[in-house]
C-alpha positions as a printed Julia matrix, in Angstrom:
138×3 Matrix{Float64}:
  -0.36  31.35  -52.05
  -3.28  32.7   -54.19
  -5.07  30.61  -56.6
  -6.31  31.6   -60.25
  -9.8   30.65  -58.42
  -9.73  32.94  -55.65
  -8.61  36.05  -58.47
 -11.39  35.37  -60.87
 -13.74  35.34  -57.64
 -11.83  38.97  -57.22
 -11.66  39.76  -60.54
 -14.83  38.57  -62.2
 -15.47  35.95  -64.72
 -15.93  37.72  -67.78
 -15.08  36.35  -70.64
 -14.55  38.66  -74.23
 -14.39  36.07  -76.92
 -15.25  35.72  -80.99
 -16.0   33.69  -83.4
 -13.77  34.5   -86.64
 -13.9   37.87  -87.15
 -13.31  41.65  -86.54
 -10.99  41.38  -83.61
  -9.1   44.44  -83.28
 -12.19  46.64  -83.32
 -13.5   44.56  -80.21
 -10.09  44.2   -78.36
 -10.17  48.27  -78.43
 -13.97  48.8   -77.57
 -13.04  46.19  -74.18
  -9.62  47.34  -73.49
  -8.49  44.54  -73.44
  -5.23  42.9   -74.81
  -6.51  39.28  -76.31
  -9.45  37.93  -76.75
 -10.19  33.75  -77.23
 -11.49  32.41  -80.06
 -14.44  30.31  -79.81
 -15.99  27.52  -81.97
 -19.23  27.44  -79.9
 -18.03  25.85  -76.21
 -15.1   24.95  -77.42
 -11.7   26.99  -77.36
 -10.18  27.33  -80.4
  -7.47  29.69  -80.41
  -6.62  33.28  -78.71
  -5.88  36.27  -80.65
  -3.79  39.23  -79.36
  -2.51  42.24  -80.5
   1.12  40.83  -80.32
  -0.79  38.57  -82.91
  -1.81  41.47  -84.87
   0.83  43.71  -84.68
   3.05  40.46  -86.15
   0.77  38.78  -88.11
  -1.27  41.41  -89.84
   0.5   44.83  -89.76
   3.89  43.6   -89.89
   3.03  41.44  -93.23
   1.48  44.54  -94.62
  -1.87  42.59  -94.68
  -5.46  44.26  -94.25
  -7.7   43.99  -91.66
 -10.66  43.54  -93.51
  -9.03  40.62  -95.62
  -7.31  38.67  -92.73
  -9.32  36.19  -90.89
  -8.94  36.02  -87.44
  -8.32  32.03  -88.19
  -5.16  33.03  -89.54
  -3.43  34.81  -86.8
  -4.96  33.44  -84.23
  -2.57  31.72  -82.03
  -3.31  27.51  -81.04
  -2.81  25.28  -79.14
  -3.4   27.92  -76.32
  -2.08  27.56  -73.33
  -4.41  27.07  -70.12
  -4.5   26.77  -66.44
  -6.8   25.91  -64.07
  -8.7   27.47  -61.73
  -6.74  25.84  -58.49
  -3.17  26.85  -60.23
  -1.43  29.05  -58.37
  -0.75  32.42  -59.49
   2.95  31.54  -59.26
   2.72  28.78  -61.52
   1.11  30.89  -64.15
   3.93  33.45  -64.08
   6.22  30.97  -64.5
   4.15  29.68  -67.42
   3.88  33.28  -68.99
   7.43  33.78  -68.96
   8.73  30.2   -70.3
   5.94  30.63  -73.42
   6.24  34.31  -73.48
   2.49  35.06  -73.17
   0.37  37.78  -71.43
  -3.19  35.87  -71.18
  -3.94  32.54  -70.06
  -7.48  30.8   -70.51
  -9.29  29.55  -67.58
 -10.59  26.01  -68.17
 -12.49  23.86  -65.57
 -13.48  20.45  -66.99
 -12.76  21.35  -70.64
 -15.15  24.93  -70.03
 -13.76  28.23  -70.69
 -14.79  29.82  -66.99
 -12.55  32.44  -67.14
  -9.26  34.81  -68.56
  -6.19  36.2   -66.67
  -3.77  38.26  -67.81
   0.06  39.54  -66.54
  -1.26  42.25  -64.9
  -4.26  40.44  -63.0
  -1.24  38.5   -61.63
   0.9   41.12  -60.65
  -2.02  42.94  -58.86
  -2.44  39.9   -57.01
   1.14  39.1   -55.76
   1.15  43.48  -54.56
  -2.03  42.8   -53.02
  -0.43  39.43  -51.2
   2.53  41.47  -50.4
   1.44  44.59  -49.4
  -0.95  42.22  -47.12
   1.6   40.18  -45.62
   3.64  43.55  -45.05
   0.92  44.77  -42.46
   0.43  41.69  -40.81
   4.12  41.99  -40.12
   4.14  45.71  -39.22
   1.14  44.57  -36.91
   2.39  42.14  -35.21
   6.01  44.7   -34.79
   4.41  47.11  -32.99
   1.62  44.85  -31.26
């Protein structure tokens, strides 16, 4: 069973991450679905473009005049770096979320989404389904 640890040592560590601000703008120039809100070191929220789309478009508010304080979505839910990939499904489905924080002794150290974790589990599969094929014909 794969560990959030062993993805972000696949995936990379990169964190995309604001302070309140323009967040659509950067969410589209990273491709990227969410970005977390930071207060210096310390997480403070995450922002998506669920968040957006519901929070800002949806209210017929403007871009320009909506801080990113006020859609941003807290307390955010987090995993660890030794929770299983698994676990974090689970935890994306029950809270209906597509990115989970990182957090290793109360540090941001990384960001996964839904489709990091569904990579993983084909890679895992498609892994395990050669072994077996190997071992068929061996």
């Amino acid at each position: 069973m794969i560990s959030v640890r062993q993805l972000l040592d696949r995936k990379g560590r990169q964190i995309f991450s604001i302070a309140p601000g323009d967040a659509i703008r950067l969410m589209a120039e990273r491709h990227v679905g969410a970005l977390l809100v930071m207060e210096g070191d310390t997480l403070a929220g995450i922002v998506s473009e669920r968040d957006y789309a519901r929070k800002v478009i949806l209210m017929g508010r403007s871009s320009a005049d909506t801080p990113v304080r006020d859609i941003m979505s807290t307390p955010v839910v987090t995993v660890q770096p030794e929770t299983p990939v698994e676990k974090c499904m689970q935890l994306m489905t029950e809270r209906r979320v597509r990115h989970l924080p990182v957090v290793d002794d109360g540090r941001v150290v990384g960001m996964v989404s839904i489709g990091d974790l569904v990579k993983a589990v084909i890679a895992e599969q498609q892994q395990q389904i050669e072994q077996l094929e190997s071992y068929i014909h061996s």
